[in-house]
Short mmCIF file of C-alpha atoms in Angstrom, two decimals:
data_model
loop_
_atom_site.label_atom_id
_atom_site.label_comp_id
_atom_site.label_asym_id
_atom_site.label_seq_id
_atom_site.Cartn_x
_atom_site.Cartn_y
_atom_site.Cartn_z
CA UNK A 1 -131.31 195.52 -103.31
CA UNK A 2 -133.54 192.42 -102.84
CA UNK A 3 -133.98 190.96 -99.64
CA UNK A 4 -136.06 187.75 -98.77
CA UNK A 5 -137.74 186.56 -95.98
CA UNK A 6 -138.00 182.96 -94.57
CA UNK A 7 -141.80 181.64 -95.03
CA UNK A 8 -142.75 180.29 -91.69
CA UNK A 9 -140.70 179.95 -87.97
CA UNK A 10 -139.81 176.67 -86.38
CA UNK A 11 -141.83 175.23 -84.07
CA UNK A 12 -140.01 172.77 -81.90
CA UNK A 13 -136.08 173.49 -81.34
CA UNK A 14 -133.45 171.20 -79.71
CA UNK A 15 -131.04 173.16 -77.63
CA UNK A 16 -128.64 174.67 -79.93
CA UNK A 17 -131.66 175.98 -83.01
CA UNK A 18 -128.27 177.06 -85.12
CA UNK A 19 -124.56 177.59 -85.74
CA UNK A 20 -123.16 180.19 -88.11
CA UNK A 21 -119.72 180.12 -89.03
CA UNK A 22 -117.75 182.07 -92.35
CA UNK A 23 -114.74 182.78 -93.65
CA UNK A 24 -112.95 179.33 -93.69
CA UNK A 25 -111.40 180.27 -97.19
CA UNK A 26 -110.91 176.28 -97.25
CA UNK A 27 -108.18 175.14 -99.82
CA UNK A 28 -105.44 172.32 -100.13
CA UNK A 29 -102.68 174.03 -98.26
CA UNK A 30 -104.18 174.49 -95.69
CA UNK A 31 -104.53 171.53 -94.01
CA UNK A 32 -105.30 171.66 -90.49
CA UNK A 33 -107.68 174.54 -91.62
CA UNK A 34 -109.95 171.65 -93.28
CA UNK A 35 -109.18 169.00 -90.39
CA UNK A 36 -110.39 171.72 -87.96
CA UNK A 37 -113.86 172.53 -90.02
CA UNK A 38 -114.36 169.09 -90.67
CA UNK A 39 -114.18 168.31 -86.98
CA UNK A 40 -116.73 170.86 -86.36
CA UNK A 41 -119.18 169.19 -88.46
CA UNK A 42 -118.42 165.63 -87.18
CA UNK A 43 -119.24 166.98 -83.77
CA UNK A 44 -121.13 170.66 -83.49
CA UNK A 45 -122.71 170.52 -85.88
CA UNK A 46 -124.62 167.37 -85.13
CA UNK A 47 -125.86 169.09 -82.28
CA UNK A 48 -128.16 171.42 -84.10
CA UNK A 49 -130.86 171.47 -86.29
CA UNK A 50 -129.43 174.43 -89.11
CA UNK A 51 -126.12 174.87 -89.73
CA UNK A 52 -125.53 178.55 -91.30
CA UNK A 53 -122.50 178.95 -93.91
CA UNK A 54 -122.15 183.06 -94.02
CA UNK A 55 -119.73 183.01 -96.98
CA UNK A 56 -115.72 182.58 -98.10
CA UNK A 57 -116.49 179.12 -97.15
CA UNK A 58 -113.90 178.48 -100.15
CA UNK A 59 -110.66 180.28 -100.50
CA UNK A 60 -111.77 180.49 -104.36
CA UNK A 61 -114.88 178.83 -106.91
CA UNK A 62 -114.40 178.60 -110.34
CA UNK A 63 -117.26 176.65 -110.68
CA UNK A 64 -119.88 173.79 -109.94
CA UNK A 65 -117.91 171.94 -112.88
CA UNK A 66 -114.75 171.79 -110.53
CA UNK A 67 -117.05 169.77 -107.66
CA UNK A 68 -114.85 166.44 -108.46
CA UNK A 69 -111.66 168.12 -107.73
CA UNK A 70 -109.93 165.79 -105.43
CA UNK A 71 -109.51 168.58 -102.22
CA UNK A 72 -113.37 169.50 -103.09
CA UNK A 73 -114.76 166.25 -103.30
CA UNK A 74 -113.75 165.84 -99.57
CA UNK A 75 -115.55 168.75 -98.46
CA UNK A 76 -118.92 168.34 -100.50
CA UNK A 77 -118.58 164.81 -98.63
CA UNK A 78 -118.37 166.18 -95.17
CA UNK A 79 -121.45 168.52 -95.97
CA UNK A 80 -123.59 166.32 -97.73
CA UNK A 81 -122.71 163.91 -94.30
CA UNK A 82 -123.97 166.42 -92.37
CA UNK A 83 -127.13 166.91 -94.36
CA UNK A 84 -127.80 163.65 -94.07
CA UNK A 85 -128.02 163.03 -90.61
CA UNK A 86 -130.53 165.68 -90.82
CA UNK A 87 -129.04 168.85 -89.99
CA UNK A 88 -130.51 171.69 -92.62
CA UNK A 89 -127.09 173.53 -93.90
CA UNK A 90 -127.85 176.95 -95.27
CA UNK A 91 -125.22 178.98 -97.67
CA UNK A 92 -124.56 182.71 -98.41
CA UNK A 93 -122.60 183.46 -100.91
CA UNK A 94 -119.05 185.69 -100.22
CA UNK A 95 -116.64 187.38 -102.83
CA UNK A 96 -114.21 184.01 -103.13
CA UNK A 97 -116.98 181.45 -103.45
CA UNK A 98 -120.06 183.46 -105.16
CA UNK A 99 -119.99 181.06 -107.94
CA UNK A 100 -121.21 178.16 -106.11
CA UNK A 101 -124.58 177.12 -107.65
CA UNK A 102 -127.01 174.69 -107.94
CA UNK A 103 -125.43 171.67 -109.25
CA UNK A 104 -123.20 171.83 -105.86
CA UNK A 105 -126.27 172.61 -103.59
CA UNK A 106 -128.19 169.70 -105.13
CA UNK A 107 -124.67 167.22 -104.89
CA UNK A 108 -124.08 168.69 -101.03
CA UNK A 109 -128.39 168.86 -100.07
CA UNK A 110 -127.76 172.42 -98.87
CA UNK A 111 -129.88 175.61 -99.57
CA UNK A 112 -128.57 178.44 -101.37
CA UNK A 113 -129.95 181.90 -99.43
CA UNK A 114 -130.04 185.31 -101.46
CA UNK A 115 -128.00 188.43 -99.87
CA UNK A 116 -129.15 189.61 -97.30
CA UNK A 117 -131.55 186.83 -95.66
CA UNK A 118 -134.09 187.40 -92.94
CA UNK A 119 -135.40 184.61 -90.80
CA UNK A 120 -136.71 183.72 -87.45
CA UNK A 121 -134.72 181.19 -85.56
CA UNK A 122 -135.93 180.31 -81.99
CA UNK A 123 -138.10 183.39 -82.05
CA UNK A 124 -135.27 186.11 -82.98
CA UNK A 125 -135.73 188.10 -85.86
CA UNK A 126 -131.92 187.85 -87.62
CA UNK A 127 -130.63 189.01 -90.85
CA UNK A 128 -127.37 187.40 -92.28
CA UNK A 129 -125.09 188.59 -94.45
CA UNK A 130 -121.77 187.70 -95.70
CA UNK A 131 -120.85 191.70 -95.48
CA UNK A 132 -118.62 192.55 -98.50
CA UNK A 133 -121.53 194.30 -99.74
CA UNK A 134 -121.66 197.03 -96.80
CA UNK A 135 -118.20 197.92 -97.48
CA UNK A 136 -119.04 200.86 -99.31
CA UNK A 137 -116.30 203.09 -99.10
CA UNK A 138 -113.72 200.64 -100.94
CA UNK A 139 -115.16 202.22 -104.06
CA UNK A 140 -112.59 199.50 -106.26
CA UNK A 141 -113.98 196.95 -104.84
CA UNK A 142 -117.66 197.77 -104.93
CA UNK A 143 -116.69 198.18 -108.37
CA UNK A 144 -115.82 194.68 -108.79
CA UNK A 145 -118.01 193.43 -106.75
CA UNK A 146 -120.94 195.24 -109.19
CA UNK A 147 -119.29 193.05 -112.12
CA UNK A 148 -118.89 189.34 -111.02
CA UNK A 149 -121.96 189.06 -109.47
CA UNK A 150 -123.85 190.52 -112.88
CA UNK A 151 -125.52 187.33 -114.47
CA UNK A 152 -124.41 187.93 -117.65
CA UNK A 153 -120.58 188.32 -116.37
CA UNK A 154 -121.13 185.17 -114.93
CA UNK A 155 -122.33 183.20 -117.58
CA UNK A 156 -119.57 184.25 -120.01
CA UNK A 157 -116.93 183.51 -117.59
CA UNK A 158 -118.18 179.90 -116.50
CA UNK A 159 -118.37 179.61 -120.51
CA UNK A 160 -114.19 179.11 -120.12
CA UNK A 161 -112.18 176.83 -119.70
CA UNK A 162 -111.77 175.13 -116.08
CA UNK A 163 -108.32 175.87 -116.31
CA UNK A 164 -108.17 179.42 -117.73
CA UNK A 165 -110.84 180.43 -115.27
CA UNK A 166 -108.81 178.99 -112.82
CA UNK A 167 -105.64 181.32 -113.80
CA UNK A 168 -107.95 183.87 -113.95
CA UNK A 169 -109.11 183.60 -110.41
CA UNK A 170 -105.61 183.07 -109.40
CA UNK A 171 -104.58 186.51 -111.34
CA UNK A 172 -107.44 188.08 -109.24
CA UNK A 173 -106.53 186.63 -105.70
CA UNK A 174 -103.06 187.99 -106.14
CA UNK A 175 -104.00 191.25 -106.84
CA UNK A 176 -106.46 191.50 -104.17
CA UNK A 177 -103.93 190.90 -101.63
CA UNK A 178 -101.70 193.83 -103.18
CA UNK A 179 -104.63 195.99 -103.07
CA UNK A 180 -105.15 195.42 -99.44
CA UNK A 181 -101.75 196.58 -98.76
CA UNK A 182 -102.49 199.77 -100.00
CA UNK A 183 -106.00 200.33 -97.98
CA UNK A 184 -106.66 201.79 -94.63
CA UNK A 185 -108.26 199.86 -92.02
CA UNK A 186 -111.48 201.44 -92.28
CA UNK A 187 -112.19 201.42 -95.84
CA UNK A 188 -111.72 197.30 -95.36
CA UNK A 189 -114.25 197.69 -92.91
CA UNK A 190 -118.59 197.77 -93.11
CA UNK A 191 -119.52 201.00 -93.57
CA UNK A 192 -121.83 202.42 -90.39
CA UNK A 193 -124.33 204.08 -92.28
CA UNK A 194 -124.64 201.05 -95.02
CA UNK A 195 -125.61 198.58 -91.59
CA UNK A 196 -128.09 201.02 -89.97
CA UNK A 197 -129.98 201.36 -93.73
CA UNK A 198 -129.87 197.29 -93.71
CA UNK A 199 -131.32 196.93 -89.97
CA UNK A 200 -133.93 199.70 -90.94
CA UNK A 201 -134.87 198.00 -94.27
CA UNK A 202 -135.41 194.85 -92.70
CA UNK A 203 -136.61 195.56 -89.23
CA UNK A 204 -134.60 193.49 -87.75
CA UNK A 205 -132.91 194.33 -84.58
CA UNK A 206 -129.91 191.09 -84.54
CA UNK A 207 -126.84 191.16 -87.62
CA UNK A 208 -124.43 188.39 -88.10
CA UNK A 209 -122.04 188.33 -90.80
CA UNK A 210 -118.35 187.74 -91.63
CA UNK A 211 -115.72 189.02 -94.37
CA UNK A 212 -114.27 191.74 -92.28
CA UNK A 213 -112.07 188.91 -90.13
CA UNK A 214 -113.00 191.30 -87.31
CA UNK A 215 -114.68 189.09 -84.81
CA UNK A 216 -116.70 191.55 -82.31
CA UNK A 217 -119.84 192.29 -81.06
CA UNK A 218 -121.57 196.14 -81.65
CA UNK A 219 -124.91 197.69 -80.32
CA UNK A 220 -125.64 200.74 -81.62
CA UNK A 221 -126.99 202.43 -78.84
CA UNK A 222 -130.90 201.87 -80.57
CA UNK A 223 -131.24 197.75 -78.75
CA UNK A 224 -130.06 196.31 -82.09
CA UNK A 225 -126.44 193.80 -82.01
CA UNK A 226 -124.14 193.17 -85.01
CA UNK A 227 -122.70 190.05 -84.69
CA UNK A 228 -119.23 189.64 -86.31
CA UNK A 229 -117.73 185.77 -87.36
CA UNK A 230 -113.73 185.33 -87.30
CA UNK A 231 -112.20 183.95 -90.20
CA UNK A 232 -110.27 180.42 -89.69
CA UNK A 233 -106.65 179.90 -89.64
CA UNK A 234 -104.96 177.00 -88.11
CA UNK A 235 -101.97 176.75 -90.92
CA UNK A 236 -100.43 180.28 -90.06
CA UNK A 237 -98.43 181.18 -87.06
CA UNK A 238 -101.77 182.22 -84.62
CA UNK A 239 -104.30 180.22 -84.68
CA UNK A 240 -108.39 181.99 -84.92
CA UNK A 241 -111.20 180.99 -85.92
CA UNK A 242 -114.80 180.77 -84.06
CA UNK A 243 -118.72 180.16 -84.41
CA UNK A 244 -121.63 181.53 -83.29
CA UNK A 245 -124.24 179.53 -81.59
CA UNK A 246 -128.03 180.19 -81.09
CA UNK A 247 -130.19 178.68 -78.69
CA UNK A 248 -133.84 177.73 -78.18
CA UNK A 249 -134.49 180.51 -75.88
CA UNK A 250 -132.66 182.89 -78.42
CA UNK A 251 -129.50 183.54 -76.56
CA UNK A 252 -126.03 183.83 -79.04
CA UNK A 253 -123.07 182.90 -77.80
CA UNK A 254 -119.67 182.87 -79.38
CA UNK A 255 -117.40 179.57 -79.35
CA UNK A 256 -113.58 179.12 -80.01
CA UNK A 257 -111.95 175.95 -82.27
CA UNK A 258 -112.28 174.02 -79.10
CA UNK A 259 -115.28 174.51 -78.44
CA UNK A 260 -114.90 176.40 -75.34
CA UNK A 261 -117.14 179.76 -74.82
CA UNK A 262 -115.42 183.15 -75.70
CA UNK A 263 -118.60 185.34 -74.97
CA UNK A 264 -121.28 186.67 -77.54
#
C-alpha cells in the first residue's frame, strides 16, 4: 500500500483550519440531500481555509465524461464556487465515486489525494481515509474492491459507452444492496487489526474516515482517536448526517446539519 505525505504544514490558520465531511452519496432523488450539502458550502465552508471530501461524495461515477449531466453540473458549480472564494477543497476517493479524475478536479479546482493521506493541519498529525479499504473481513468485497480500482480495469471500462457503463453501475449498486442483506454487522465494519497496522505505518496518532455510516469516536487505549463521519440523509424518514471540524489550536469537534455541536 502507498501512502503519501503532505510537503510542508500551514503556517497561519483562521479559526476553523478544516472541515471533513463523506458519505453524501449525492444523486437526483435526493433532493433535500443536495439542498442540505449545498448549504453547507454556501455557509461552513466559507469559514475555513480546506475543506476535506473523505469519499461517496457521489451516490455513483461513471465518469469525468458525465461532468455535464444536468444534476452534476450543479454540484461541480457549488464546488468550483467554493474554490473560488479561496477555500482549498481536497478529495478521497470512496467505492461509489472512485472514478472521479482529473478532468473533474481541473473543471471543480479541487485536489485529488491518494488513499490513505497524511498531513499536518493546525499542528496535528492526521491520516484520512475513506475506509472501505480496512474492511478486510468482507472478503467479496475486498475482492471487488482489488478489481475496479486496477488501472487497467479502469481504462477498459471508461472505454464504454456512457450509457452502458451507466447500466453497468446500476447492475452493481443493486446487487450491493442485496449483498448487504446477507452480511453481519461486523464484517461491514473496519477491521481492528487493519486500523492499528495503518496508525503504526503512518505514525500518526488522529484517524478520520467515513464509509461505515457509523458516526463515533474510538481511542484505543495507546492516546491515538479514530474519528468516524456519518453519512447524509435528509430524503428518508430520519434525518443524519454531520461534519467534523478542526481548529487552529487542533481541537475536533463534531457538528450536526444545523450546525449545532454534537461532541467530537
Amino acid at each position: 500500500m502507498t501512502i503519501s505525505f503532505s510537503a510542508s504544514k500551514q503556517k497561519a490558520q483562521p479559526e476553523t483550519a478544516a472541515l471533513f465531511v463523506s458519505d453524501l452519496h449525492l444523486q437526483a432523488a435526493m433532493p433535500r440531500t443536495t439542498e442540505a450539502f449545498f448549504k453547507f458550502l454556501q455557509t461552513e465552508a466559507t469559514k475555513t481555509r480546506q475543506l476535506y471530501l473523505l469519499g461517496d461524495i457521489f451516490e455513483a461515477w461513471a465518469g469525468d465524461d458525465d461532468i455535464n449531466d444536468p444534476y452534476n453540473s450543479l454540484v461541480v458549480d457549488q464546488l468550483k464556487n467554493i474554490s473560488q472564494r479561496g477555500v482549498d477543497v481536497f478529495w478521497i476517493a470512496g467505492n461509489r465515486d472512485f472514478l472521479v479524475g482529473e478532468q473533474f478536479a481541473k473543471t471543480c479546482n479541487i485536489t485529488l489525494l491518494p488513499d490513505p493521506f497524511v498531513t499536518t493541519i493546525a499542528d496535528r498529525l492526521l491520516v484520512l481515509t475513506h475506509g472501505d479499504a480496512y474492511c478486510t473481513e468482507d472478503a467479496a468485497y475486498m475482492q471487488f474492491r482489488a478489481q475496479v480500482r486496477d488501472a487497467e480495469w479502469q481504462k477498459n471500462f471508461l472505454a464504454l459507452p456512457l450509457t452502458q457503463r451507466k447500466a453497468i453501475i446500476e447492475n452493481l449498486r443493486a446487487g450491493s444492496r442485496a449483498a448487504q442483506r446477507e452480511k453481519s454487522y461486523e464484517i461491514m465494519d473496519v477491521n481492528h487489526d487493519a486500523i492499528t497496522a495503518l496508525f503504526e505505518q503512518t505514525a500518526t496518532a488522529t484517524m478520520i474516515h467515513g464509509h461505515t455510516h457509523r458516526p463515533a469516536r474510538h481511542e484505543d487505549g495507546k492516546a491515538r482517536v479514530r474519528y468516524v463521519l456519518s453519512d447524509w440523509d435528509l430524503d428518508g424518514s430520519a434525518a443524519r448526517g454531520d461534519w467534523l471540524a478542526l481548529d487552529a489550536n487542533g481541537i475536533i469537534r463534531r457538528y450536526d446539519l444545523n450546525g449545532i455541536e454534537i461532541g467530537s
